[in-house]
Amino acid sequence: MLPLSFLRAHGRLLAFGFFMCFCSSLGQTFFIALFGGEIRRSFGLSDGDFGAIYSAGTLMSAAVLVWLGRLIDRLPLAAFAAATLVGLAAMCLLMGFAGSLETAPGHMAWGAVILLPAIFGLRLFGQGLASHAAIVAMGRYFVAERGRAVSLASLGHTLGDAVLPGLVVAALAFAVWQDIWTGAGVALLILTPIVFILLKGQRERDAALTAARAERRDETLLEDWRLSAVLRDPGLWLRLPALLAPSFIFTGLIFHQVHLAETKGWALSLLAGSYVVFALAALAALMVGGLLVDRFTARRLVGFFLAPLALACLVLAVSSAPAAAPLFLGFLGISAGLAGVVLGALWAELYGVTHLGAIRAFGQAAMVFSSGLAPAFMGILVDQGIAMESIAVGSILYCLAATALARLAEAPRRAMGTG
């Protein structure tokens, strides 16, 4: 792992990445889905109805993320991050307000109207911009240790996965779901100034990066990649199905985790408790993945990193035993950990860091878009009586096809002379 001297020198920046990744949990599917049953009951929604609202909000956030995400290339990092957290806090408060209308006349209509922008904002500021700020910072300011820096920052995701499901299930036993969202929003507002403390000295870091770019401008073409050139790279489109697989499959299955638990005969507490296994597996994958990326590069790992996701779907397809729940989430955790490191380092490896915000914003928007389609698509399948086991089998086939395409991606890059 990284030496103590490195951690002392860059601890604040690494802690910033960790903090932003943890805060992004409030806009992640696993967290919002924990309230799925209460939200559906409050507003009289079916699985498909809630899935459609969730997908619409997520798709809208993906469209906006393409434009807002590139601002990180122009604004001070601290200002970008603080504005993101304030926006996320506002959306938590809006979600709590939507739920508070439950006893008002016409609450179902008005609540559903507010629910859509609340979901949009949670996905945009949480899953989208909070994670974006963390991973762009790791990719931009680290080079030789980029994979391990991304893995350390992504531990914030892992901590959220580990502790928040249990806390939410426990809190729901003595508090209404609306108050939980309101409390989360207030807590975020109180914690936002931490960003400025963790990013102390950022101006000097930016100056050093600018000087380093100038020194190596003649040595590499990577710094010259703009988003328009990236979109013309055949390797991007060959890799894209693999890059989208974790967000689509993971989001779809976790969003419908309450239905999954019901059809498998699992108590929701069993599934929530199994997130500890998910977190431990993700932690191990993050640590190993960071080392692998620094040793072999992220671009070479893209052709292999979907294997744990396919195994998770295989467990779901063949077993309903209680032991299958932690095994399923364990393989999902390995997949999430590897995906977090590989995707966190990939864009900087392939296209450089000068326009990393804009390039990663496109990639992140594509992943958010795919995660937005998943709840509605799988919700429609569920409403049509399609078994979760059949959905899992289809997901396995997708992983195999996407892996085959990703392995073809290197040939187009060599033909373009980009190594």
Short mmCIF file of C-alpha atoms in Angstrom, two decimals:
data_model
loop_
_atom_site.label_atom_id
_atom_site.label_comp_id
_atom_site.label_asym_id
_atom_site.label_seq_id
_atom_site.Cartn_x
_atom_site.Cartn_y
_atom_site.Cartn_z
CA MET A 1 0.00 0.00 0.00
CA LEU A 2 0.98 3.68 0.10
CA PRO A 3 3.83 4.65 2.48
CA LEU A 4 3.07 6.71 5.57
CA SER A 5 5.05 9.65 4.19
CA PHE A 6 2.75 9.76 1.17
CA LEU A 7 -0.35 9.58 3.36
CA ARG A 8 0.97 12.42 5.52
CA ALA A 9 1.71 14.54 2.45
CA HIS A 10 -1.62 13.94 0.72
CA GLY A 11 -3.88 12.90 3.57
CA ARG A 12 -6.20 15.90 3.29
CA LEU A 13 -6.84 15.36 -0.41
CA LEU A 14 -7.44 11.63 0.10
CA ALA A 15 -9.76 12.43 3.01
CA PHE A 16 -11.64 14.86 0.74
CA GLY A 17 -12.21 12.07 -1.78
CA PHE A 18 -13.35 9.72 0.99
CA PHE A 19 -15.72 12.34 2.44
CA MET A 20 -17.34 13.16 -0.90
CA CYS A 21 -17.79 9.49 -1.77
CA PHE A 22 -19.46 8.86 1.58
CA CYS A 23 -21.79 11.84 1.19
CA SER A 24 -22.75 10.59 -2.28
CA SER A 25 -24.45 7.65 -0.56
CA LEU A 26 -27.54 9.79 0.03
CA GLY A 27 -28.12 9.86 -3.73
CA GLN A 28 -27.16 6.25 -4.41
CA THR A 29 -29.75 3.65 -5.36
CA PHE A 30 -29.09 1.37 -2.38
CA PHE A 31 -29.97 4.19 0.04
CA ILE A 32 -33.05 5.52 -1.73
CA ALA A 33 -34.36 1.98 -2.32
CA LEU A 34 -34.35 1.32 1.43
CA PHE A 35 -37.31 3.72 1.61
CA GLY A 36 -39.00 2.17 -1.43
CA GLY A 37 -41.76 0.41 0.52
CA GLU A 38 -42.64 3.50 2.58
CA ILE A 39 -42.59 5.78 -0.47
CA ARG A 40 -44.83 3.47 -2.49
CA ARG A 41 -47.29 3.16 0.38
CA SER A 42 -47.32 6.92 1.02
CA PHE A 43 -48.10 7.78 -2.60
CA GLY A 44 -49.99 4.68 -3.70
CA LEU A 45 -47.35 3.62 -6.25
CA SER A 46 -46.66 0.18 -7.70
CA ASP A 47 -43.17 -1.19 -8.25
CA GLY A 48 -43.42 -0.12 -11.87
CA ASP A 49 -44.77 3.35 -11.00
CA PHE A 50 -41.99 4.12 -8.56
CA GLY A 51 -39.45 2.63 -10.94
CA ALA A 52 -40.72 4.93 -13.70
CA ILE A 53 -40.46 8.04 -11.48
CA TYR A 54 -37.01 7.00 -10.32
CA SER A 55 -35.86 6.35 -13.86
CA ALA A 56 -37.25 9.65 -15.13
CA GLY A 57 -35.45 11.59 -12.40
CA THR A 58 -32.22 9.69 -13.00
CA LEU A 59 -32.35 10.18 -16.78
CA MET A 60 -32.93 13.90 -16.31
CA SER A 61 -29.96 14.05 -13.95
CA ALA A 62 -27.76 12.30 -16.52
CA ALA A 63 -28.61 14.94 -19.12
CA VAL A 64 -27.72 17.79 -16.75
CA LEU A 65 -24.61 16.03 -15.43
CA VAL A 66 -22.94 16.20 -18.85
CA TRP A 67 -22.96 20.01 -18.57
CA LEU A 68 -22.51 20.58 -14.83
CA GLY A 69 -19.78 17.95 -14.53
CA ARG A 70 -17.41 19.85 -16.80
CA LEU A 71 -17.50 22.87 -14.48
CA ILE A 72 -14.98 21.08 -12.29
CA ASP A 73 -12.41 21.90 -15.00
CA ARG A 74 -13.09 25.63 -14.53
CA LEU A 75 -14.18 26.24 -10.93
CA PRO A 76 -12.09 25.92 -7.75
CA LEU A 77 -12.48 22.37 -6.46
CA ALA A 78 -13.63 23.49 -3.01
CA ALA A 79 -16.36 25.73 -4.46
CA PHE A 80 -17.56 22.97 -6.77
CA ALA A 81 -17.66 20.42 -3.94
CA ALA A 82 -19.36 22.73 -1.44
CA ALA A 83 -22.05 23.73 -3.94
CA THR A 84 -22.62 20.04 -4.66
CA LEU A 85 -23.14 19.21 -0.98
CA VAL A 86 -25.48 22.15 -0.45
CA GLY A 87 -27.52 21.00 -3.44
CA LEU A 88 -27.61 17.44 -2.10
CA ALA A 89 -28.74 18.69 1.32
CA ALA A 90 -31.53 20.72 -0.29
CA MET A 91 -32.76 17.63 -2.12
CA CYS A 92 -32.79 15.61 1.11
CA LEU A 93 -34.92 18.31 2.69
CA LEU A 94 -37.21 18.31 -0.35
CA MET A 95 -37.64 14.54 -0.08
CA GLY A 96 -38.62 14.94 3.57
CA PHE A 97 -41.06 17.71 2.62
CA ALA A 98 -42.66 15.56 -0.09
CA GLY A 99 -43.30 12.84 2.45
CA SER A 100 -44.68 15.32 4.98
CA LEU A 101 -47.59 16.01 2.61
CA GLU A 102 -48.91 12.52 3.37
CA THR A 103 -51.69 13.88 5.57
CA ALA A 104 -52.53 16.90 3.40
CA PRO A 105 -55.56 16.98 1.03
CA GLY A 106 -54.58 15.59 -2.35
CA HIS A 107 -51.29 14.42 -0.90
CA MET A 108 -50.76 11.64 -3.44
CA ALA A 109 -50.89 14.01 -6.40
CA TRP A 110 -48.79 16.78 -4.83
CA GLY A 111 -46.37 14.36 -3.20
CA ALA A 112 -45.72 12.56 -6.48
CA VAL A 113 -45.13 15.90 -8.22
CA ILE A 114 -42.47 16.84 -5.66
CA LEU A 115 -41.05 13.30 -5.62
CA LEU A 116 -39.77 13.55 -9.20
CA PRO A 117 -37.59 16.68 -8.71
CA ALA A 118 -36.40 15.29 -5.37
CA ILE A 119 -35.21 12.08 -7.04
CA PHE A 120 -33.67 14.14 -9.86
CA GLY A 121 -31.71 16.25 -7.41
CA LEU A 122 -30.59 13.36 -5.23
CA ARG A 123 -29.26 11.49 -8.26
CA LEU A 124 -27.63 14.59 -9.77
CA PHE A 125 -25.90 15.91 -6.66
CA GLY A 126 -25.35 12.56 -4.93
CA GLN A 127 -24.52 9.75 -7.31
CA GLY A 128 -23.48 12.22 -10.00
CA LEU A 129 -21.59 15.30 -8.81
CA ALA A 130 -20.42 14.23 -5.34
CA SER A 131 -18.77 11.09 -6.71
CA HIS A 132 -17.55 13.07 -9.72
CA ALA A 133 -15.75 15.61 -7.54
CA ALA A 134 -14.00 12.88 -5.56
CA ILE A 135 -12.85 10.70 -8.45
CA VAL A 136 -11.82 13.56 -10.74
CA ALA A 137 -9.66 14.92 -7.92
CA MET A 138 -7.99 11.54 -7.43
CA GLY A 139 -7.44 11.07 -11.16
CA ARG A 140 -6.14 14.59 -11.72
CA TYR A 141 -3.69 14.99 -8.83
CA PHE A 142 -2.25 11.47 -8.65
CA VAL A 143 -0.33 9.64 -11.38
CA ALA A 144 1.78 6.65 -10.29
CA GLU A 145 -0.48 6.05 -7.28
CA ARG A 146 -3.74 6.84 -9.10
CA GLY A 147 -5.31 3.42 -8.65
CA ARG A 148 -4.60 3.29 -4.95
CA ALA A 149 -5.74 6.90 -4.47
CA VAL A 150 -9.05 6.09 -6.16
CA SER A 151 -9.40 2.98 -4.02
CA LEU A 152 -8.82 4.93 -0.79
CA ALA A 153 -11.33 7.61 -1.76
CA SER A 154 -13.85 4.96 -2.78
CA LEU A 155 -13.73 3.58 0.74
CA GLY A 156 -16.26 6.32 1.41
CA HIS A 157 -18.70 4.43 -0.80
CA THR A 158 -17.86 1.25 1.07
CA LEU A 159 -18.47 2.82 4.47
CA GLY A 160 -21.84 4.11 3.28
CA ASP A 161 -22.75 0.67 1.96
CA ALA A 162 -21.74 -0.91 5.26
CA VAL A 163 -23.37 1.32 7.85
CA LEU A 164 -26.27 3.19 6.26
CA PRO A 165 -28.63 0.26 5.45
CA GLY A 166 -28.51 -0.99 9.04
CA LEU A 167 -28.93 2.54 10.40
CA VAL A 168 -31.92 3.20 8.15
CA VAL A 169 -33.65 -0.08 9.05
CA ALA A 170 -33.07 0.65 12.75
CA ALA A 171 -34.24 4.26 12.41
CA LEU A 172 -37.42 3.21 10.63
CA ALA A 173 -38.36 1.24 13.72
CA PHE A 174 -38.87 4.41 15.77
CA ALA A 175 -38.98 7.33 13.29
CA VAL A 176 -40.99 8.12 10.17
CA TRP A 177 -39.09 8.03 6.91
CA GLN A 178 -39.68 11.73 6.23
CA ASP A 179 -37.79 12.74 9.37
CA ILE A 180 -34.81 10.60 8.37
CA TRP A 181 -34.46 12.48 5.10
CA THR A 182 -34.84 15.85 6.84
CA GLY A 183 -32.19 14.90 9.38
CA ALA A 184 -29.82 13.82 6.62
CA GLY A 185 -30.23 17.19 4.89
CA VAL A 186 -29.52 19.16 8.06
CA ALA A 187 -26.45 17.00 8.80
CA LEU A 188 -25.05 17.65 5.31
CA LEU A 189 -25.41 21.40 5.71
CA ILE A 190 -23.53 21.26 9.02
CA LEU A 191 -20.73 19.14 7.51
CA THR A 192 -20.23 21.09 4.27
CA PRO A 193 -17.51 23.45 5.66
CA ILE A 194 -15.28 20.38 6.13
CA VAL A 195 -14.60 20.60 2.38
CA PHE A 196 -12.67 23.87 2.80
CA ILE A 197 -10.59 22.41 5.63
CA LEU A 198 -9.67 19.28 3.67
CA LEU A 199 -8.76 21.27 0.55
CA LYS A 200 -6.46 23.73 2.31
CA GLY A 201 -3.52 24.42 -0.01
CA GLN A 202 -5.48 23.54 -3.15
CA ARG A 203 -4.26 26.67 -4.99
CA GLU A 204 -0.65 25.51 -4.68
CA ARG A 205 -1.62 22.02 -5.85
CA ASP A 206 -3.25 23.47 -8.96
CA ALA A 207 -0.19 25.60 -9.70
CA ALA A 208 2.06 22.55 -9.44
CA LEU A 209 -0.21 20.60 -11.78
CA THR A 210 -0.15 23.41 -14.35
CA ALA A 211 3.65 23.52 -14.23
CA ALA A 212 3.88 19.74 -14.61
CA ARG A 213 1.59 19.85 -17.65
CA ALA A 214 3.76 22.47 -19.30
CA GLU A 215 6.91 20.39 -18.75
CA ARG A 216 5.53 17.24 -20.34
CA ARG A 217 3.39 18.82 -23.06
CA ASP A 218 5.86 17.74 -25.74
CA GLU A 219 6.20 14.20 -24.36
CA THR A 220 2.63 12.95 -24.63
CA LEU A 221 -0.51 13.54 -26.67
CA LEU A 222 -2.80 12.53 -23.83
CA GLU A 223 -3.07 16.10 -22.56
CA ASP A 224 -4.58 17.17 -25.89
CA TRP A 225 -7.64 14.89 -25.81
CA ARG A 226 -10.85 16.88 -25.79
CA LEU A 227 -14.30 15.38 -25.41
CA SER A 228 -14.99 15.80 -29.13
CA ALA A 229 -11.92 13.66 -29.93
CA VAL A 230 -12.84 11.10 -27.27
CA LEU A 231 -16.25 10.64 -28.86
CA ARG A 232 -14.53 9.72 -32.14
CA ASP A 233 -12.42 7.01 -30.50
CA PRO A 234 -13.73 3.53 -31.51
CA GLY A 235 -12.26 2.10 -28.32
CA LEU A 236 -14.67 4.19 -26.25
CA TRP A 237 -17.72 2.66 -27.89
CA LEU A 238 -16.33 -0.87 -27.69
CA ARG A 239 -15.68 -0.45 -23.96
CA LEU A 240 -18.91 1.38 -23.19
CA PRO A 241 -21.22 -1.67 -22.85
CA ALA A 242 -18.85 -3.10 -20.23
CA LEU A 243 -18.55 0.25 -18.46
CA LEU A 244 -22.34 0.54 -18.25
CA ALA A 245 -22.99 -3.02 -17.08
CA PRO A 246 -22.32 -2.48 -13.34
CA SER A 247 -24.51 0.62 -13.09
CA PHE A 248 -27.39 -0.91 -15.05
CA ILE A 249 -27.46 -4.37 -13.48
CA PHE A 250 -26.53 -3.33 -9.94
CA THR A 251 -29.01 -0.46 -9.88
CA GLY A 252 -31.85 -2.51 -11.30
CA LEU A 253 -31.42 -5.38 -8.86
CA ILE A 254 -30.81 -3.23 -5.78
CA PHE A 255 -33.64 -0.82 -6.57
CA HIS A 256 -36.04 -3.76 -6.52
CA GLN A 257 -34.43 -5.34 -3.46
CA VAL A 258 -37.68 -5.28 -1.49
CA HIS A 259 -39.44 -7.25 -4.25
CA LEU A 260 -36.39 -9.51 -4.53
CA ALA A 261 -36.53 -10.28 -0.82
CA GLU A 262 -40.24 -11.02 -1.01
CA THR A 263 -39.94 -13.40 -3.97
CA LYS A 264 -36.92 -15.17 -2.45
CA GLY A 265 -38.58 -15.48 0.94
CA TRP A 266 -35.83 -13.40 2.58
CA ALA A 267 -36.51 -11.06 5.49
CA LEU A 268 -35.58 -7.49 4.65
CA SER A 269 -33.37 -7.52 7.74
CA LEU A 270 -31.41 -10.44 6.19
CA LEU A 271 -30.80 -8.42 3.06
CA ALA A 272 -29.91 -5.28 5.01
CA GLY A 273 -27.56 -7.25 7.25
CA SER A 274 -25.89 -8.77 4.20
CA TYR A 275 -24.69 -5.31 3.18
CA VAL A 276 -21.92 -5.83 5.71
CA VAL A 277 -20.68 -8.69 3.50
CA PHE A 278 -21.07 -6.40 0.51
CA ALA A 279 -18.98 -3.73 2.19
CA LEU A 280 -16.23 -6.13 3.29
CA ALA A 281 -16.03 -7.63 -0.18
CA ALA A 282 -15.96 -4.18 -1.76
CA LEU A 283 -13.23 -3.13 0.68
CA ALA A 284 -11.06 -6.10 -0.26
CA ALA A 285 -11.70 -5.50 -3.98
CA LEU A 286 -10.84 -1.81 -3.63
CA MET A 287 -7.52 -2.54 -1.98
CA VAL A 288 -6.54 -5.28 -4.41
CA GLY A 289 -8.00 -3.37 -7.35
CA GLY A 290 -5.91 -0.30 -6.60
CA LEU A 291 -2.74 -2.38 -6.66
CA LEU A 292 -3.80 -4.13 -9.87
CA VAL A 293 -4.58 -0.85 -11.63
CA ASP A 294 -1.22 0.65 -10.67
CA ARG A 295 0.55 -2.53 -11.83
CA PHE A 296 -1.38 -3.53 -14.96
CA THR A 297 -3.38 -0.33 -15.84
CA ALA A 298 -7.14 0.09 -15.80
CA ARG A 299 -7.54 -0.27 -19.56
CA ARG A 300 -6.21 -3.84 -19.44
CA LEU A 301 -8.55 -4.78 -16.59
CA VAL A 302 -11.73 -3.63 -18.33
CA GLY A 303 -11.88 -6.94 -20.20
CA PHE A 304 -12.06 -8.92 -16.94
CA PHE A 305 -13.79 -6.87 -14.25
CA LEU A 306 -17.36 -8.03 -15.00
CA ALA A 307 -16.70 -11.62 -13.83
CA PRO A 308 -17.82 -10.99 -10.19
CA LEU A 309 -21.00 -9.29 -11.41
CA ALA A 310 -21.84 -12.30 -13.56
CA LEU A 311 -21.23 -14.60 -10.57
CA ALA A 312 -23.57 -12.49 -8.40
CA CYS A 313 -26.30 -12.89 -11.00
CA LEU A 314 -25.59 -16.63 -11.20
CA VAL A 315 -26.17 -16.97 -7.44
CA LEU A 316 -29.43 -15.07 -7.80
CA ALA A 317 -30.52 -17.27 -10.68
CA VAL A 318 -29.92 -20.65 -9.05
CA SER A 319 -30.67 -20.25 -5.34
CA SER A 320 -33.27 -18.88 -2.92
CA ALA A 321 -31.58 -20.20 0.21
CA PRO A 322 -30.94 -17.63 2.98
CA ALA A 323 -27.19 -18.13 2.49
CA ALA A 324 -27.58 -16.90 -1.09
CA ALA A 325 -28.34 -13.36 0.10
CA PRO A 326 -24.89 -12.61 1.60
CA LEU A 327 -23.21 -14.56 -1.23
CA PHE A 328 -25.08 -12.51 -3.83
CA LEU A 329 -24.18 -9.22 -2.14
CA GLY A 330 -20.62 -10.42 -1.59
CA PHE A 331 -20.05 -10.90 -5.31
CA LEU A 332 -21.80 -7.57 -5.95
CA GLY A 333 -19.37 -5.98 -3.49
CA ILE A 334 -16.36 -7.38 -5.34
CA SER A 335 -17.84 -6.08 -8.58
CA ALA A 336 -18.52 -2.64 -7.10
CA GLY A 337 -15.03 -2.37 -5.65
CA LEU A 338 -13.28 -3.35 -8.88
CA ALA A 339 -15.56 -1.16 -10.97
CA GLY A 340 -14.95 1.83 -8.71
CA VAL A 341 -11.17 1.61 -9.08
CA VAL A 342 -11.06 0.64 -12.76
CA LEU A 343 -13.55 3.27 -13.88
CA GLY A 344 -12.03 5.87 -11.58
CA ALA A 345 -8.61 5.55 -13.21
CA LEU A 346 -9.59 4.64 -16.77
CA TRP A 347 -10.47 8.06 -18.19
CA ALA A 348 -7.24 9.67 -17.00
CA GLU A 349 -5.20 6.75 -18.39
CA LEU A 350 -6.83 6.84 -21.79
CA TYR A 351 -7.31 10.54 -22.36
CA GLY A 352 -5.20 12.54 -19.89
CA VAL A 353 -6.26 15.00 -17.19
CA THR A 354 -6.51 18.40 -18.89
CA HIS A 355 -10.17 17.91 -19.80
CA LEU A 356 -10.81 15.11 -17.32
CA GLY A 357 -13.87 16.79 -15.83
CA ALA A 358 -15.67 17.03 -19.16
CA ILE A 359 -14.62 13.54 -20.27
CA ARG A 360 -15.54 11.86 -17.01
CA ALA A 361 -18.80 13.84 -16.90
CA PHE A 362 -19.75 12.20 -20.19
CA GLY A 363 -18.83 8.76 -18.88
CA GLN A 364 -20.59 9.36 -15.57
CA ALA A 365 -23.68 10.69 -17.36
CA ALA A 366 -23.77 7.56 -19.53
CA MET A 367 -23.60 5.39 -16.42
CA VAL A 368 -26.25 7.46 -14.65
CA PHE A 369 -28.39 7.19 -17.79
CA SER A 370 -28.06 3.40 -17.76
CA SER A 371 -28.83 3.29 -14.04
CA GLY A 372 -31.90 5.41 -14.78
CA LEU A 373 -33.20 2.94 -17.33
CA ALA A 374 -32.70 -0.06 -15.08
CA PRO A 375 -35.42 0.52 -12.42
CA ALA A 376 -38.12 1.23 -15.00
CA PHE A 377 -37.03 -1.60 -17.30
CA MET A 378 -36.84 -4.17 -14.51
CA GLY A 379 -39.97 -2.73 -12.89
CA ILE A 380 -41.91 -3.32 -16.11
CA LEU A 381 -40.57 -6.88 -16.25
CA VAL A 382 -41.61 -7.43 -12.63
CA ASP A 383 -45.09 -6.03 -13.29
CA GLN A 384 -45.35 -8.40 -16.26
CA GLY A 385 -44.59 -11.38 -14.04
CA ILE A 386 -41.01 -11.98 -15.18
CA ALA A 387 -39.09 -13.75 -12.41
CA MET A 388 -36.00 -12.20 -10.88
CA GLU A 389 -34.16 -15.40 -11.78
CA SER A 390 -34.85 -14.81 -15.47
CA ILE A 391 -33.67 -11.21 -15.16
CA ALA A 392 -30.46 -12.50 -13.59
CA VAL A 393 -29.84 -14.91 -16.47
CA GLY A 394 -30.30 -12.08 -18.98
CA SER A 395 -27.79 -10.02 -16.99
CA ILE A 396 -25.21 -12.82 -17.21
CA LEU A 397 -25.55 -12.95 -20.99
CA TYR A 398 -25.09 -9.18 -21.17
CA CYS A 399 -21.89 -9.37 -19.10
CA LEU A 400 -20.45 -12.01 -21.42
CA ALA A 401 -21.22 -10.02 -24.56
CA ALA A 402 -19.89 -6.76 -23.07
CA THR A 403 -16.66 -8.45 -21.99
CA ALA A 404 -16.07 -9.76 -25.50
CA LEU A 405 -16.46 -6.26 -26.95
CA ALA A 406 -14.17 -4.70 -24.35
CA ARG A 407 -11.37 -7.07 -25.28
CA LEU A 408 -11.55 -5.83 -28.85
CA ALA A 409 -11.06 -2.24 -27.78
CA GLU A 410 -7.26 -2.19 -27.87
CA ALA A 411 -7.00 -2.83 -31.63
CA PRO A 412 -8.79 0.42 -32.64
CA ARG A 413 -6.58 2.46 -30.30
CA ARG A 414 -3.41 0.96 -31.77
CA ALA A 415 -4.71 1.67 -35.26
CA MET A 416 -5.20 5.33 -34.26
CA GLY A 417 -1.65 5.45 -32.95
CA THR A 418 -2.69 6.28 -29.39
CA GLY A 419 -0.99 3.31 -27.77
#
